[in-house]
CSV table of C-alpha atoms in Angstrom, one decimal:
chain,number,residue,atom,x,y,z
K,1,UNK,CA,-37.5,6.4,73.4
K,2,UNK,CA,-37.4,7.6,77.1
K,3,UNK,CA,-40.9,6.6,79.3
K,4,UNK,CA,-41.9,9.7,79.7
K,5,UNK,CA,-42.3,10.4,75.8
K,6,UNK,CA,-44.5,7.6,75.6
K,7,UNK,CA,-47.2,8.7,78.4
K,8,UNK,CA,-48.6,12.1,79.1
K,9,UNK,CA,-47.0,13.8,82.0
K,10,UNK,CA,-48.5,13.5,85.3
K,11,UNK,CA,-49.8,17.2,84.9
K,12,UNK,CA,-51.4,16.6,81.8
K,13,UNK,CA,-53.5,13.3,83.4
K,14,UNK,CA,-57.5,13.6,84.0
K,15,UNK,CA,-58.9,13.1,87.9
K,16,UNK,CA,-60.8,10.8,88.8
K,17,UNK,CA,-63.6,13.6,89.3
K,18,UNK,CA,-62.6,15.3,85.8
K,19,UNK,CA,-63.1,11.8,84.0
K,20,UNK,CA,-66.8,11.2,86.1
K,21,UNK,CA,-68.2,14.9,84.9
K,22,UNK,CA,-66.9,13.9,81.0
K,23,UNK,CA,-69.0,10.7,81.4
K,24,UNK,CA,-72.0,12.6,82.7
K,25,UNK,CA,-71.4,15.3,80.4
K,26,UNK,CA,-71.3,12.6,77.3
K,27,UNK,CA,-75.0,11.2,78.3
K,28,UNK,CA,-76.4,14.7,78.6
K,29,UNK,CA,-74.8,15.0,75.2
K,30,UNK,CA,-76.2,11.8,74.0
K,31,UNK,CA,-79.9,12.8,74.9
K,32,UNK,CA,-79.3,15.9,73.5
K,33,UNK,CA,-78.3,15.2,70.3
K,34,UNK,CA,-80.6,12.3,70.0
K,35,UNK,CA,-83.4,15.3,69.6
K,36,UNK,CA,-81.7,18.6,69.5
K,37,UNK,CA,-81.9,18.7,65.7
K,38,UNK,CA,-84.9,17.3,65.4
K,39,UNK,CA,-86.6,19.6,67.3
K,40,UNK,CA,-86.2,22.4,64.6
K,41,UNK,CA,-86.5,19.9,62.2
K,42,UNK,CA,-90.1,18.9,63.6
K,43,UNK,CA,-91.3,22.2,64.1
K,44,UNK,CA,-90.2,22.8,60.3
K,45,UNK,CA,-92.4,19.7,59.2
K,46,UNK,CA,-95.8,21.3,61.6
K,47,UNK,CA,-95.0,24.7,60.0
K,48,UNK,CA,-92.8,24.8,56.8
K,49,UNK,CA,-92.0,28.4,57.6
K,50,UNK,CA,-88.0,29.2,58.6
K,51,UNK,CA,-89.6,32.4,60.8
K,52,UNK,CA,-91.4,29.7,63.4
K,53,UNK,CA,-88.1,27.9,63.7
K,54,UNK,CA,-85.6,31.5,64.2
K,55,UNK,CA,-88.2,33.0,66.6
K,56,UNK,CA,-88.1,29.5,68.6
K,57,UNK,CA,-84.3,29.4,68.7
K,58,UNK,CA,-84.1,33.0,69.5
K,59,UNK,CA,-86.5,33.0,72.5
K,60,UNK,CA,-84.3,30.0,73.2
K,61,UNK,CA,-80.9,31.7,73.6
K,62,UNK,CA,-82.6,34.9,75.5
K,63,UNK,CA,-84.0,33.0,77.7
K,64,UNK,CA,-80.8,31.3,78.1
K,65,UNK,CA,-78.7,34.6,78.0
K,66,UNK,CA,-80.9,35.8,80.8
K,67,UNK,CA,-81.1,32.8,83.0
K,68,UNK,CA,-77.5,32.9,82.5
K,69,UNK,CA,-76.7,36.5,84.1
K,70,UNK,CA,-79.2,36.0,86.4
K,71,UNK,CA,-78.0,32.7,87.7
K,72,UNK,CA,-74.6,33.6,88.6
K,73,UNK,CA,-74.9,34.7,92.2
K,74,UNK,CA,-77.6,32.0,93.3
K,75,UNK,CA,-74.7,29.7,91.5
K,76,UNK,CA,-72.0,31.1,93.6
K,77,UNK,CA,-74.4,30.7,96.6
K,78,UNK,CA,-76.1,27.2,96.2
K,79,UNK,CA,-72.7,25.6,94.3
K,80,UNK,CA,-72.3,24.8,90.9
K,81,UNK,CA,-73.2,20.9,91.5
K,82,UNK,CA,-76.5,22.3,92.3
K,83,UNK,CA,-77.7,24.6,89.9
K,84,UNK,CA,-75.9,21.7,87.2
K,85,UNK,CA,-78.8,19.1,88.5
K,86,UNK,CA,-81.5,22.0,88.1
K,87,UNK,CA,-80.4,22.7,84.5
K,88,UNK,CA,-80.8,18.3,83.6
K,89,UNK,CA,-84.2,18.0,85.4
K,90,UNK,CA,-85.6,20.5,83.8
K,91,UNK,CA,-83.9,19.3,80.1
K,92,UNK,CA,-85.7,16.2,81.3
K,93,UNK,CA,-89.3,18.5,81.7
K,94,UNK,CA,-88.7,20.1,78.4
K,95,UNK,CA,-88.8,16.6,76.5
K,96,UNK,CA,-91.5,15.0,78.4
K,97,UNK,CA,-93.6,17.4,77.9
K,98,UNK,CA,-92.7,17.4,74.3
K,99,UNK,CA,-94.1,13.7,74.0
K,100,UNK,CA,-97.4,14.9,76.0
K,101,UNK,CA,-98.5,17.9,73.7
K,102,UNK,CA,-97.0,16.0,70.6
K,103,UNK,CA,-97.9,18.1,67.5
K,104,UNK,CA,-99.7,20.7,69.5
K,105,UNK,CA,-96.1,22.5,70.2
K,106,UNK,CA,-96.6,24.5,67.4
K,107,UNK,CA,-99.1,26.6,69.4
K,108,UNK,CA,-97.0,26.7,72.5
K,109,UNK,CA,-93.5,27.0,70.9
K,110,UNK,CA,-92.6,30.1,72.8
K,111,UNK,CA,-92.9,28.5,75.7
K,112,UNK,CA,-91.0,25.4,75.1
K,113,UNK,CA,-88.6,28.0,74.0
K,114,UNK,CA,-88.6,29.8,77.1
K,115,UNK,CA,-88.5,26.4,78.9
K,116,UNK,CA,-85.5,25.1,76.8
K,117,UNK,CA,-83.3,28.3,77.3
K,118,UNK,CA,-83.5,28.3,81.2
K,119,UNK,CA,-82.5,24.6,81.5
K,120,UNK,CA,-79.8,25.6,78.8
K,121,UNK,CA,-79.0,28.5,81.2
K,122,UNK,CA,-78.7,26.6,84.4
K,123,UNK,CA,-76.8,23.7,82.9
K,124,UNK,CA,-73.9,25.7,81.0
K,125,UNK,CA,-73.1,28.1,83.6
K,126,UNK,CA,-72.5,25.5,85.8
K,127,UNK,CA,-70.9,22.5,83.5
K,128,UNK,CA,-68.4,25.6,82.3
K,129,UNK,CA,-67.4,26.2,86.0
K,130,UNK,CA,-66.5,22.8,86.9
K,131,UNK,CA,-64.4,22.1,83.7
K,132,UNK,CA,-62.6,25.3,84.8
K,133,UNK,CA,-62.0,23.4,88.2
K,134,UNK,CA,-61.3,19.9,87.2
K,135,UNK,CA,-58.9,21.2,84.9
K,136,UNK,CA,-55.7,23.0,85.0
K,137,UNK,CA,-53.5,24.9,82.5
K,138,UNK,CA,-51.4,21.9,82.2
K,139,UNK,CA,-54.3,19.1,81.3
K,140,UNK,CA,-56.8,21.8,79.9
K,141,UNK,CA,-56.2,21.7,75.9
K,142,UNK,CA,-56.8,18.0,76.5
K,143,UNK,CA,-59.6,18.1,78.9
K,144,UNK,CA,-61.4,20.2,75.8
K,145,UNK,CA,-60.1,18.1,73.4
K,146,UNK,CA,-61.2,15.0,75.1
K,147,UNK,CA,-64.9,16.8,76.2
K,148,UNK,CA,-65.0,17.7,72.0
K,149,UNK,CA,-64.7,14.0,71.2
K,150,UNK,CA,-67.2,12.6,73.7
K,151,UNK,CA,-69.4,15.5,72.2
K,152,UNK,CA,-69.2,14.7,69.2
K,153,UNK,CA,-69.3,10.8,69.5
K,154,UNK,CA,-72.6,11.7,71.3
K,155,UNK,CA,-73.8,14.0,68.1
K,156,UNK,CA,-72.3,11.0,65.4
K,157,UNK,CA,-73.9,8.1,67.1
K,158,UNK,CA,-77.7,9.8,68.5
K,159,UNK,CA,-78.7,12.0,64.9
K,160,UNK,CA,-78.0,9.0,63.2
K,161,UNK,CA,-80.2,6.5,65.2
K,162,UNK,CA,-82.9,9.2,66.0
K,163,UNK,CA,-83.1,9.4,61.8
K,164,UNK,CA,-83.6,5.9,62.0
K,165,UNK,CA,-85.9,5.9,64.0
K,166,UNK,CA,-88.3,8.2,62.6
K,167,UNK,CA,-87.6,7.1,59.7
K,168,UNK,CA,-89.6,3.6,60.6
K,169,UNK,CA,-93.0,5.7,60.6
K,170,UNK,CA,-94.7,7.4,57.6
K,171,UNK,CA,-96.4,9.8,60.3
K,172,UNK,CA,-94.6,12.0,63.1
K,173,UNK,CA,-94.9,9.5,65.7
K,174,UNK,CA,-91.2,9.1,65.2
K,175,UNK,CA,-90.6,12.2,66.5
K,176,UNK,CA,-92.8,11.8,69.9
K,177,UNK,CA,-90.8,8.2,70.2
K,178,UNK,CA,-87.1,9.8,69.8
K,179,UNK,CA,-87.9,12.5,72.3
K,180,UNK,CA,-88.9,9.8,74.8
K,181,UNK,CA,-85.6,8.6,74.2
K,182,UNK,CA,-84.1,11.8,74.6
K,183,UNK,CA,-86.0,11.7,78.4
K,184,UNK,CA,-85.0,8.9,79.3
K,185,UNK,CA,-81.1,9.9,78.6
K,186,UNK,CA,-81.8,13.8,80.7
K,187,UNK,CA,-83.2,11.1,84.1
K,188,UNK,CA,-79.8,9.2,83.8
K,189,UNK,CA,-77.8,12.2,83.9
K,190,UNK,CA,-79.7,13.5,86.5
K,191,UNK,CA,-79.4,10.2,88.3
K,192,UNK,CA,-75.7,10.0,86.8
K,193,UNK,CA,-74.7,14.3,88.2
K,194,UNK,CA,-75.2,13.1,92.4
K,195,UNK,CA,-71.8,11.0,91.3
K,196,UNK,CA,-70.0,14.2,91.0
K,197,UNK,CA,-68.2,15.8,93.9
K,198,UNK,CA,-69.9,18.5,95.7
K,199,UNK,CA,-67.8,21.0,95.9
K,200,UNK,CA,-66.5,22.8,99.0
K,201,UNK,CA,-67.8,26.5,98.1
K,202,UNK,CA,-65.0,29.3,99.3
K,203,UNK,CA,-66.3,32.4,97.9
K,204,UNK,CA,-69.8,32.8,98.4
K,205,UNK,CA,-70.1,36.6,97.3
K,206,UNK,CA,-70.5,37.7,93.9
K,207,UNK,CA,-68.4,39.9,92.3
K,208,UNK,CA,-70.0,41.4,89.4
K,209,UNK,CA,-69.9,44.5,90.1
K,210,UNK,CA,-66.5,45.1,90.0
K,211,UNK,CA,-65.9,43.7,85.7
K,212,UNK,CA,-65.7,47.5,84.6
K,213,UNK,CA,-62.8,47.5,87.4
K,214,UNK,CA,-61.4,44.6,86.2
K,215,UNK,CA,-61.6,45.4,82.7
K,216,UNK,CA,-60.3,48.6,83.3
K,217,UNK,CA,-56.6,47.1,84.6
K,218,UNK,CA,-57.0,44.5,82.5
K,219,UNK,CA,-57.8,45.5,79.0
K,220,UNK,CA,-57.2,42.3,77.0
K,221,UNK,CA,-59.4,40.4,78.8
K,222,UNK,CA,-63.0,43.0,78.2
K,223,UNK,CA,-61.5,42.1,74.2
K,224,UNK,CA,-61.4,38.3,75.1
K,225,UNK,CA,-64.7,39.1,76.4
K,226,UNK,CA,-65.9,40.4,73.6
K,227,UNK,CA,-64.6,37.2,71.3
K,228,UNK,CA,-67.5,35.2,72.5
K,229,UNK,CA,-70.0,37.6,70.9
K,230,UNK,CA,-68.1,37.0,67.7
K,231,UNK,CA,-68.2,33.0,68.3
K,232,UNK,CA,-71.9,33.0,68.9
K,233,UNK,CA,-72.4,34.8,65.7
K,234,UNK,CA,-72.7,31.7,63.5
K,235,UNK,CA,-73.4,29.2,66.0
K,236,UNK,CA,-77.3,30.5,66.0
K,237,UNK,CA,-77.3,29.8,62.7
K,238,UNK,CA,-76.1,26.4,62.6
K,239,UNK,CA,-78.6,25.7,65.6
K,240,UNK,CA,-81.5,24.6,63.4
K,241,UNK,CA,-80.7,26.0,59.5
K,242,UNK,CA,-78.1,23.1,58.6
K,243,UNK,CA,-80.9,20.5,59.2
K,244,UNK,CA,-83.2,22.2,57.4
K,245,UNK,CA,-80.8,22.8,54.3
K,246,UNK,CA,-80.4,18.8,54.2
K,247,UNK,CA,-84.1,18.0,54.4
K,248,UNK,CA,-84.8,20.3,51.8
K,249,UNK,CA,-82.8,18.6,49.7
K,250,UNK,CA,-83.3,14.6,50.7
K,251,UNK,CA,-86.2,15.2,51.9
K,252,UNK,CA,-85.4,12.1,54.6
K,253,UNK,CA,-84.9,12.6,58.6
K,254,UNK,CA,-83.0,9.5,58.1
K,255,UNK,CA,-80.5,11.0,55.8
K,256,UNK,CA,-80.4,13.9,58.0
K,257,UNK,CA,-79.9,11.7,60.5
K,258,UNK,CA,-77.1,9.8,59.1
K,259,UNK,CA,-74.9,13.0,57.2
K,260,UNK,CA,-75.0,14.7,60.6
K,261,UNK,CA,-72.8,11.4,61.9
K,262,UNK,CA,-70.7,11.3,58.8
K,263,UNK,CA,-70.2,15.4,59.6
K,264,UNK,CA,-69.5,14.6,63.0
K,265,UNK,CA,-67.2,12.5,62.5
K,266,UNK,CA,-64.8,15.1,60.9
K,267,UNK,CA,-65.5,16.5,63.9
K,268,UNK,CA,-64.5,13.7,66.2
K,269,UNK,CA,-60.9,13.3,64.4
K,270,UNK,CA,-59.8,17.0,64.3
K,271,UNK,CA,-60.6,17.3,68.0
K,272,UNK,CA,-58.6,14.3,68.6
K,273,UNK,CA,-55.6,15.9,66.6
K,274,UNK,CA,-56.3,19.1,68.9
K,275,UNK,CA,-56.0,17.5,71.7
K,276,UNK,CA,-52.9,16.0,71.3
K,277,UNK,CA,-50.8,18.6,69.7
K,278,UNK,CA,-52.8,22.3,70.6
K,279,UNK,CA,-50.3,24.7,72.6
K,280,UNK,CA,-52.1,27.6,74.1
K,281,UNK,CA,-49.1,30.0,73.3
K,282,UNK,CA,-50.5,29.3,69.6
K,283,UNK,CA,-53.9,30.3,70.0
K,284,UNK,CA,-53.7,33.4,67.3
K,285,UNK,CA,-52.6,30.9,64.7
K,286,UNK,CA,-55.2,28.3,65.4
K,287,UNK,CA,-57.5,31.2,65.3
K,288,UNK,CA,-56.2,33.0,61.8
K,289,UNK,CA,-56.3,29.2,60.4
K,290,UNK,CA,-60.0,28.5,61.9
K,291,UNK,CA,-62.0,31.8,60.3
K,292,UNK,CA,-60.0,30.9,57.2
K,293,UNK,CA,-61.3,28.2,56.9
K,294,UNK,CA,-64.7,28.5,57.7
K,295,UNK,CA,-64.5,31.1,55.2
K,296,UNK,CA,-64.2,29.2,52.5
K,297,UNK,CA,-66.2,26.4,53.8
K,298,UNK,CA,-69.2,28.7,53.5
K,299,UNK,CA,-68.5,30.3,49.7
K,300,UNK,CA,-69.2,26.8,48.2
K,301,UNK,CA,-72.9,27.2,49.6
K,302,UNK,CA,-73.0,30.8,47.7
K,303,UNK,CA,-72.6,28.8,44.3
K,304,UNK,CA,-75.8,26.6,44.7
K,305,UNK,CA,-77.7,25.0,47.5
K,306,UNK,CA,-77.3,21.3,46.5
K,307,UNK,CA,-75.7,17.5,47.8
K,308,UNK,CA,-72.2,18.7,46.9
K,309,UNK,CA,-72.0,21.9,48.1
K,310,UNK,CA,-73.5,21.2,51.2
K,311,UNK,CA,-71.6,18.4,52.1
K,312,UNK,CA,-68.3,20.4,51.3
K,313,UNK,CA,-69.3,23.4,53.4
K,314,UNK,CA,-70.6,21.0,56.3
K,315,UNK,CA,-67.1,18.6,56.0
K,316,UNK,CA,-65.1,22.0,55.9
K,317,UNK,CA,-66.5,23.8,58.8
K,318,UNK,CA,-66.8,20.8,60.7
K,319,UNK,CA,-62.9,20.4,60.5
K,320,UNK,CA,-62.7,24.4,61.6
K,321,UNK,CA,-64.5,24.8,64.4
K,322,UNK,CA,-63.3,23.1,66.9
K,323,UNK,CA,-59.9,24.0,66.3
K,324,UNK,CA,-62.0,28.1,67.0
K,325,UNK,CA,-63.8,26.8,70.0
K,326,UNK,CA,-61.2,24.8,71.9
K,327,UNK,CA,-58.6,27.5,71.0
K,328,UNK,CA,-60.7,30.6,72.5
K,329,UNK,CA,-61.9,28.1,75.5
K,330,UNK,CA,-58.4,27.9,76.5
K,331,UNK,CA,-57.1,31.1,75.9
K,332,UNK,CA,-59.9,32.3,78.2
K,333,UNK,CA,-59.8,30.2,80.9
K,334,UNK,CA,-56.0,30.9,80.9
K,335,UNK,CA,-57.0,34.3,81.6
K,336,UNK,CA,-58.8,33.8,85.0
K,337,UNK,CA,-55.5,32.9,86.3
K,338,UNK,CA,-54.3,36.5,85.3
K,339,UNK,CA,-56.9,38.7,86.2
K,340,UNK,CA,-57.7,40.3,89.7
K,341,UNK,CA,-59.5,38.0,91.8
K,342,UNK,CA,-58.5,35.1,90.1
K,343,UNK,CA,-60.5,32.0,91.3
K,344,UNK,CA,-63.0,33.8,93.0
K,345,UNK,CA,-64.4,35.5,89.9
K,346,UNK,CA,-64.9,31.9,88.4
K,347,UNK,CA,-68.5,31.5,88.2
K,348,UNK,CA,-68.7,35.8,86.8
K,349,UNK,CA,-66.3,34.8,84.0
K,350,UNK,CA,-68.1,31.6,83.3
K,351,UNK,CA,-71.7,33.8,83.4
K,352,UNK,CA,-70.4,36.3,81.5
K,353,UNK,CA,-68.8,33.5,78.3
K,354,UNK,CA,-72.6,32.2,77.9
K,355,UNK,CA,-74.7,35.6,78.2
K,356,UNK,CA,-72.0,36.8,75.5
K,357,UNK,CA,-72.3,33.7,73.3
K,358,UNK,CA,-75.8,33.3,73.7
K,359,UNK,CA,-76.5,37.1,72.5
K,360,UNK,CA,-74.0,36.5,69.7
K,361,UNK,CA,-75.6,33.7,68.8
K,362,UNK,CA,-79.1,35.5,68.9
K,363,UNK,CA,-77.8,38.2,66.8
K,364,UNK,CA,-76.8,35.2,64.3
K,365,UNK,CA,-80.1,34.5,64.1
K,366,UNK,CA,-81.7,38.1,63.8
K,367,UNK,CA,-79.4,38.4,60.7
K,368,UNK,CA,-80.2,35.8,59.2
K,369,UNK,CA,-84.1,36.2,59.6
K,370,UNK,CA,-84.2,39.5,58.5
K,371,UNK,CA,-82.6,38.8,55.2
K,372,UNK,CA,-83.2,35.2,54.4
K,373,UNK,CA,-86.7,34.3,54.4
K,374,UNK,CA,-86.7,31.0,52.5
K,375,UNK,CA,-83.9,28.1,51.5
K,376,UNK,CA,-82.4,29.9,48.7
K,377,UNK,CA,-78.9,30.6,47.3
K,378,UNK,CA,-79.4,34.6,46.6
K,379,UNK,CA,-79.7,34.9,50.8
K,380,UNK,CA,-79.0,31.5,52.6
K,381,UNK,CA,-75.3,31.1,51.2
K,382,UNK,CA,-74.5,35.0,51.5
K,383,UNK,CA,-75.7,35.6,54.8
K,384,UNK,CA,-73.5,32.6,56.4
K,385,UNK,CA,-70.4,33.9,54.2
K,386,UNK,CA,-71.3,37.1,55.5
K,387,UNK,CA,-71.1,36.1,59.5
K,388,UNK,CA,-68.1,33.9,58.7
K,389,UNK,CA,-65.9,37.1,57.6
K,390,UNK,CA,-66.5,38.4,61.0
K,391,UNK,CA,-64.8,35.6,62.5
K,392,UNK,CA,-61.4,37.3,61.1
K,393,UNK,CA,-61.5,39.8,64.0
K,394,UNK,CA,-60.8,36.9,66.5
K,395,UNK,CA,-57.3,37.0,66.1
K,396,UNK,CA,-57.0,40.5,66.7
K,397,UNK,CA,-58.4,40.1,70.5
K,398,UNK,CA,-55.7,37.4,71.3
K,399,UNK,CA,-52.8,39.0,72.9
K,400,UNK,CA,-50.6,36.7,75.8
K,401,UNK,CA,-48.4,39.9,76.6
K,402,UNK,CA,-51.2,41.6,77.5
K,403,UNK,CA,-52.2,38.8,80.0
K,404,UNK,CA,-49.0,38.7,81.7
K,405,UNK,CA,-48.9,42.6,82.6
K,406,UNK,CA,-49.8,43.8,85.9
């Protein structure tokens, strides 16, 4: 077999500074998931009541949603490396002052909301705009892929021992202890982001202003655009009602704990296949395949809400979605290399991805608090079959030809 079968090209190799913001990236994740879930999942134990834990994630993404389109020209000004250190020290405030309040959250939940979704804000924008420049169109489906894995190694390996953990304690000391944990993780990435390259910032002004322009000679791209709205729809959803679904039924955070790894690890293994063998011409197939199957991932969870329908719908969509999400990432980035201004509308496109997701996802979460009240087949199931159907309309906004005109 010739040598250069048996390695990755050149082109398709990581930097030394792509490989240093993964590793970063990976304990940020780590922290994260260590008490991302349980969050929700602790607010649901205070309060028992599923409209405390949708008005918490939806103050979340606004806050987030607006931090993000707000952030974009001080981001352009200051420099991504910046505003990516802002958006970890303040994940790191979030938690710690988690463990001072403890169980007194409940009455301040709207502001830890706010709190959570400007950190969220600041971080994104900016981790989104360095992928885009640590990576190239050669090395990018594996730069995703890769960024998937470490993600989700992060989400197999922290649920599982934050389960554990609280799981030691009868009481919800558990908690307070795991999102100590969780602190200590946000000061080593914070410690862990002055290792990444500052970089050299070209194009200080901001060019918002001119998207109608830009959409206006460039059609396809206000329709890839509009694909993240449709992405974020479920992914509200999913932010805190998949936990909740599992407790009600085991009735353990260490079960919770330990079938989020075991889900995760689906997860890990298709994004390792993607990685490897994802083409970016084929992004309308991976697409049609994806909403397909999270389609029929979520119409076992219309039968019944029980251990095997869950576990089917969670194994099914966890084998889906990333082949979605890296398959749109890529397809999007591709098109900042097509559309007028190119480079220098980086930080706008990257702005403009999370204020759509983030409002997608809120919209999710409207939905679904507006017609599902309680953990019950006759709404819960419905409603998520419901917002998967509308993932069929992804394929329709993919169109390469398009990309290429003009």
């Amino acid at each position: 077999m010739p040598k250069n079968n048996q390695k990755l090209k050149k082109t398709q190799r990581l930097s030394t500074h792509a490989k240093n913001v993964l590793i970063n990236h990976a304990i940020f994740q780590f922290g994260g998931s260590l008490s991302v879930i349980f969050v929700n999942l602790y607010l649901w134990r205070l309060t028992n009541d599923l409209w405390v834990n949708g008005m918490y994630n939806l103050v979340a993404l606004l806050a987030q949603a607006v931090t993000t389109f707000g952030i974009g020209k001080m981001s352009k000004r200051k420099g991504r490396t910046t505003i990516y250190r802002y958006g970890i020290f303040m994940t790191a405030l979030f938690y710690l002052l988690l463990v001072i309040v403890q169980e007194a959250m409940v009455h301040y939940f709207l502001l830890f909301a706010l709190l959570r979704g400007i950190a969220q804000g600041l971080y994104w924008v900016a981790y989104f705009t360095i992928v885009h420049e640590v990576s190239s169109n050669e090395n990018r489906h594996r730069y995703l892929g890769l960024n998937q894995m470490i993600m989700s190694t992060a989400n197999l390996v922290a649920p599982a021992l934050a389960g554990i953990v609280i799981g030691l304690f009868d009481s919800l000391i558990g908690y307070v202890l795991v999102f100590g944990m969780a602190f200590v993780m946000f000061i080593f990435a914070t410690i862990g982001s002055f290792r990444i390259k500052k970089e050299s910032i070209q194009h200080r002004t901001y060019y918002m202003k001119y998207l109608s322009s830009i959409i206006k000679k460039k059609q396809g791209f206000g329709k890839a655009l509009f694909g993240w709205l449709i992405i974020g729809f479920p992914q509200g959803i999913f932010m805190y009602v998949p936990a909740i679904l599992i407790y009600s039924i085991f009735n353990s955070e260490e079960i919770v704990g330990i079938l989020n790894a075991a889900f995760l690890a689906v997860t890990i293994l298709a994004s390792y296949v993607i990685s490897r063998v994802a083409k970016t011409e084929n992004t309308r197939q991976y697409l049609w395949i994806a909403a397909i199957g999270l389609i029929v991932s979520s119409i076992f969870i219309t039968i019944e809400i029980a251990v095997w329908s869950v576990v089917i719908f969670m194994v099914t969509k966890n084998v889906f979605k990333p082949l979605q999400g890296n398959a749109y990432a890529a397809y999007y980035f591709q098109w900042l290399d097509h559309i007028p201004l190119r480079s220098a509308f980086r930080t706008e496109s990257v702005v403009l991805r999370e204020t759509l997701i983030n409002c997608g996802r809120g919209l999710g979460i409207v939905v679904f608090m507006i017609f599902s009240n309680e953990i019950n087949t006759q709404t819960v199931g419905f409603v998520i079959l419901a917002v998967m159907m509308i993932q069929l309309l992804l394929p329709f906004l993919v169109n390469h030809n398009k990309m290429m005109e003009g």
